[in-house]
PDB file of C-alpha atoms in Angstrom:
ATOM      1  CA  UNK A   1     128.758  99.833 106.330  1.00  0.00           C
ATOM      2  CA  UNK A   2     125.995  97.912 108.093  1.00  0.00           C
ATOM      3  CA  UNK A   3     126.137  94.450 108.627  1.00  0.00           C
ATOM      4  CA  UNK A   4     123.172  92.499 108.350  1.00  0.00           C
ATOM      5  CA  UNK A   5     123.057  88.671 108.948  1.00  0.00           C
ATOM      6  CA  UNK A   6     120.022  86.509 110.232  1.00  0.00           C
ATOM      7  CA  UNK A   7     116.740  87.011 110.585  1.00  0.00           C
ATOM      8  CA  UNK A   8     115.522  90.050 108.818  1.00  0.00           C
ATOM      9  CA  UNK A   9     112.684  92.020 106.640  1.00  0.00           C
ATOM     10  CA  UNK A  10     111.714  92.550 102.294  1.00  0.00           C
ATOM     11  CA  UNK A  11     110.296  95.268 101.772  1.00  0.00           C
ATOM     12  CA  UNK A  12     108.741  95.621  98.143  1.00  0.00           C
ATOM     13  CA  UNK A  13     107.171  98.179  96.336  1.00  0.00           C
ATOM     14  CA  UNK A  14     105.227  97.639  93.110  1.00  0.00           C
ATOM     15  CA  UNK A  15     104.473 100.374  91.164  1.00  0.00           C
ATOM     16  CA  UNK A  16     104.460 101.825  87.303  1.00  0.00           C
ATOM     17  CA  UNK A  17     107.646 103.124  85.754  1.00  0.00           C
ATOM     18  CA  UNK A  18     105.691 106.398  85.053  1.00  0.00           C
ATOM     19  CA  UNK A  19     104.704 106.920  88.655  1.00  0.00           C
ATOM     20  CA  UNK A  20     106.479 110.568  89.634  1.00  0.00           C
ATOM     21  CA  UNK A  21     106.307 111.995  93.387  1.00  0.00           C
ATOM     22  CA  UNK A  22     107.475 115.896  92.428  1.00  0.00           C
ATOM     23  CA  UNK A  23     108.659 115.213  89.038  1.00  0.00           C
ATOM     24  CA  UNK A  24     111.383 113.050  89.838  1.00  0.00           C
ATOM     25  CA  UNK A  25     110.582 108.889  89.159  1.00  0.00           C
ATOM     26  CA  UNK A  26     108.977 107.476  91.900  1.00  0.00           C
ATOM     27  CA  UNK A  27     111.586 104.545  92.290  1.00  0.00           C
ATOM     28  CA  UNK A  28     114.093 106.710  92.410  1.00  0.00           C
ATOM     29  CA  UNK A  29     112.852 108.965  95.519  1.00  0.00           C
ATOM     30  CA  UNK A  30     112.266 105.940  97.184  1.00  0.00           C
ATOM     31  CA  UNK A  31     115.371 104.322  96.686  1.00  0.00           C
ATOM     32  CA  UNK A  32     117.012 107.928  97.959  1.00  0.00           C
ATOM     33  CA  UNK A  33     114.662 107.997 100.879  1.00  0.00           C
ATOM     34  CA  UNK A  34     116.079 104.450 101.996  1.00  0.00           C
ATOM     35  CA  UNK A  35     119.312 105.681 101.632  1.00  0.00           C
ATOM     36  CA  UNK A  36     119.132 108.572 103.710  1.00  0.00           C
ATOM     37  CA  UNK A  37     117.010 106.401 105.913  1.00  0.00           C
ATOM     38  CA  UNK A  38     120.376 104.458 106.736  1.00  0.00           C
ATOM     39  CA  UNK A  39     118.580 100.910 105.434  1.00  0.00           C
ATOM     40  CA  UNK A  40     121.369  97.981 104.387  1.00  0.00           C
ATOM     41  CA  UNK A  41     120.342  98.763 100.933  1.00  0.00           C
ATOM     42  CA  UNK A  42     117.493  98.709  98.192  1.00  0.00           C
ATOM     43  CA  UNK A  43     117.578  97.442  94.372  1.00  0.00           C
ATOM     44  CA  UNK A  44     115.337  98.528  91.636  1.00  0.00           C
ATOM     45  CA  UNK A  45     114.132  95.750  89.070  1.00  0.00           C
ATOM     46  CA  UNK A  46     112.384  96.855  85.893  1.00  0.00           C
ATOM     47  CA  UNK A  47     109.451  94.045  85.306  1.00  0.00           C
ATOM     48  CA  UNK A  48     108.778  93.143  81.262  1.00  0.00           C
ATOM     49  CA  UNK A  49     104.997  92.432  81.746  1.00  0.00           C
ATOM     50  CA  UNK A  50     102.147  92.638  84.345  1.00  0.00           C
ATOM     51  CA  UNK A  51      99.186  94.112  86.160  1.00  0.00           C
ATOM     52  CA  UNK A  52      97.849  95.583  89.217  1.00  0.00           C
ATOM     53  CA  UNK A  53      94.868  96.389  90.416  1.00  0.00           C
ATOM     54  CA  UNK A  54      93.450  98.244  87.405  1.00  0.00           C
ATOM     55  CA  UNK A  55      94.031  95.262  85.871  1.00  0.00           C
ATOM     56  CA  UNK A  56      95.494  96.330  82.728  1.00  0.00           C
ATOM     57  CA  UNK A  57      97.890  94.464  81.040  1.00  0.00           C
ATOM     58  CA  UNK A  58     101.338  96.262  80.684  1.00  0.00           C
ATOM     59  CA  UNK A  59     104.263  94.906  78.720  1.00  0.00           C
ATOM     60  CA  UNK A  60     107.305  95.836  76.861  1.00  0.00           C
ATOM     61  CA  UNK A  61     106.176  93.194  73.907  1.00  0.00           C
ATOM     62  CA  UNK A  62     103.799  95.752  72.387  1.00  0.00           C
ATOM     63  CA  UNK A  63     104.574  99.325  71.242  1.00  0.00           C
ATOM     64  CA  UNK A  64     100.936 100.902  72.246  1.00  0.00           C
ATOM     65  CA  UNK A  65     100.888  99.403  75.445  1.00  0.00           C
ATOM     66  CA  UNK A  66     104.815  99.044  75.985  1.00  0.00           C
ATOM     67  CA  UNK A  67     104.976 102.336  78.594  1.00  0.00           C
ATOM     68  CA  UNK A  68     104.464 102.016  82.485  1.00  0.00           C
ATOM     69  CA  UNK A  69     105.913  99.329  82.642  1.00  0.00           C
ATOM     70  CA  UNK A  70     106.529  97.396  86.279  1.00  0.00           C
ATOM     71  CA  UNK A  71     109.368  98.755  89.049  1.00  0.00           C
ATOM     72  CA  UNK A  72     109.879  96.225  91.583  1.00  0.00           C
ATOM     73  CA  UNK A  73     111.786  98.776  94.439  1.00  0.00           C
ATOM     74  CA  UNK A  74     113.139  95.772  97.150  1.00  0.00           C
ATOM     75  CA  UNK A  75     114.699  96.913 100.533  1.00  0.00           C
ATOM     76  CA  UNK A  76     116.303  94.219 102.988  1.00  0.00           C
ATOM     77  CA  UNK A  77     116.992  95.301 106.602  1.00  0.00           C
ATOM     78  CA  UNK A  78     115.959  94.391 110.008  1.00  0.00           C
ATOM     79  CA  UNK A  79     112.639  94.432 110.846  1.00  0.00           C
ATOM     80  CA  UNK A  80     112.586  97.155 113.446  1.00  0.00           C
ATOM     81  CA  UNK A  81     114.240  99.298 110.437  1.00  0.00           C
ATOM     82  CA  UNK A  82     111.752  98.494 107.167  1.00  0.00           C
ATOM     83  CA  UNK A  83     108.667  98.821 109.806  1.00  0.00           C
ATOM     84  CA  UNK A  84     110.103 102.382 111.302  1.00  0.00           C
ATOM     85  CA  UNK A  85     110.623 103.273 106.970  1.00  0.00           C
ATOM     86  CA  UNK A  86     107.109 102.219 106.403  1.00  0.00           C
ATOM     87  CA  UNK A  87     105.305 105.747 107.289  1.00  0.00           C
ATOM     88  CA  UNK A  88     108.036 107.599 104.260  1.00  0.00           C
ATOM     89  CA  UNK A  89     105.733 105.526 101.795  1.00  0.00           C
ATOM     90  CA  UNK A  90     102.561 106.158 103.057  1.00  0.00           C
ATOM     91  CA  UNK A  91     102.810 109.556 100.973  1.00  0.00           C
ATOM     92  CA  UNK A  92     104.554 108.324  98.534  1.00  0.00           C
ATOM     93  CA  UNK A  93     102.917 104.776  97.073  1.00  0.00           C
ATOM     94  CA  UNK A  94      99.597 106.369  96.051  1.00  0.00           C
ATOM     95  CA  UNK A  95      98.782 103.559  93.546  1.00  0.00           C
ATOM     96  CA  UNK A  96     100.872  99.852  94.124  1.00  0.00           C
ATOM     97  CA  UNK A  97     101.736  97.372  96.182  1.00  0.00           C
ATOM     98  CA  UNK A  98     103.910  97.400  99.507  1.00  0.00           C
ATOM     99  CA  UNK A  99     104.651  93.605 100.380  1.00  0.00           C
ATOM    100  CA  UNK A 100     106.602  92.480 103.796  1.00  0.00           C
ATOM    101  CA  UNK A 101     108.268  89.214 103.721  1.00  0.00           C
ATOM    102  CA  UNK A 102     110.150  87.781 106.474  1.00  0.00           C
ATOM    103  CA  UNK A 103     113.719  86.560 104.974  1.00  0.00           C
ATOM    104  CA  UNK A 104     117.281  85.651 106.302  1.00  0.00           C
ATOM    105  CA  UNK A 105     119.918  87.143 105.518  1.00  0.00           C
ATOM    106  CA  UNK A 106     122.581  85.010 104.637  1.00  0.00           C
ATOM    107  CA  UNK A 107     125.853  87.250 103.330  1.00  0.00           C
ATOM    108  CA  UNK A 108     125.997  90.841 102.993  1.00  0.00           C
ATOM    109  CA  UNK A 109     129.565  92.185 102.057  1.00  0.00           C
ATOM    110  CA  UNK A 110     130.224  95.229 100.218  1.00  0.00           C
ATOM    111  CA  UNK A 111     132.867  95.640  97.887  1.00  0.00           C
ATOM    112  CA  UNK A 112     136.080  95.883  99.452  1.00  0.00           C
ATOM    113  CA  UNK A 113     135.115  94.272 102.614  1.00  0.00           C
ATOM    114  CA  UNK A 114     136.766  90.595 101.983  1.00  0.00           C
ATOM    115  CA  UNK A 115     139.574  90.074 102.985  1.00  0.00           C
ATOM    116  CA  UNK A 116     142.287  89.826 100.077  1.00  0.00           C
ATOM    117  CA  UNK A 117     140.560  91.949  98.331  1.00  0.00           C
ATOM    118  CA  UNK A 118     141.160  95.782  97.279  1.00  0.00           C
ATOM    119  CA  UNK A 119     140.359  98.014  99.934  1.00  0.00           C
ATOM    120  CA  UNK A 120     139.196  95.332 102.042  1.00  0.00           C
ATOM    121  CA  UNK A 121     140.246  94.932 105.605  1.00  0.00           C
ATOM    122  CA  UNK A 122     140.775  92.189 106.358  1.00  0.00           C
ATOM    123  CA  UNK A 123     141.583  89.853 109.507  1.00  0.00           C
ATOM    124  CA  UNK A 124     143.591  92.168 112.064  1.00  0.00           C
ATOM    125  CA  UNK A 125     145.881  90.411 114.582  1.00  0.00           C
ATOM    126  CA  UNK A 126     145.585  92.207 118.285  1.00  0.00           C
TER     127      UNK A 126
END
């Protein structure tokens, strides 16, 4: 597992649930791409309302308009890591957004990893 405390970079992608790169969901293949990229980890948030830069209102409150709705795809990872993942979207993100934020990372355990905990390790003694 990676561990990933202080300083570090968001990554976030906003594009339209519909978007497809080869027939698979965009999201998806980016999320996939991340992975095999070795980043910390990415999430994939499903928005209920918005717009972008065609500036047409999409949201899940009306039936005609209720498709393509917002993806939010957010990675977290050290900044030398999101910037060396940025040229895998440059094919990809065709329409969206691609935001950087600087954040800090304040706790990053997987499951398992606390000690006390099922599969977790633990504190050793030498």
């Amino acid at each position: 597992m990676t561990r990933l405390t202080g300083p570090a970079l968001r990554l976030t992608v906003l594009v339209g649930e519909n978007d497809t790169w080869h027939h698979r969901p965009l999201a998806t293949e980016i999320v996939h791409r991340a992975h095999a990229a070795g980043l910390a980890g990415a999430s994939v948030f499903r928005g209920v309302e918005g717009f972008g830069a065609s500036s047409l209102i999409h949201t899940s409150r009306l039936l005609s308009l209720g498709e393509n709705l917002p993806v939010a795809i957010v990675i977290v990872d050290t900044g030398e890591r999101v910037r060396a993942f940025l040229p895998q979207l440059d094919g990809l993100v065709t329409e969206g957004l691609v935001v950087l934020d600087e954040c800090e990372v304040i706790r990053y355990v997987g499951r398992g990893d606390e000690p006390g905990e099922p599969g977790g390790k633990g504190k050793r003694s030498l």
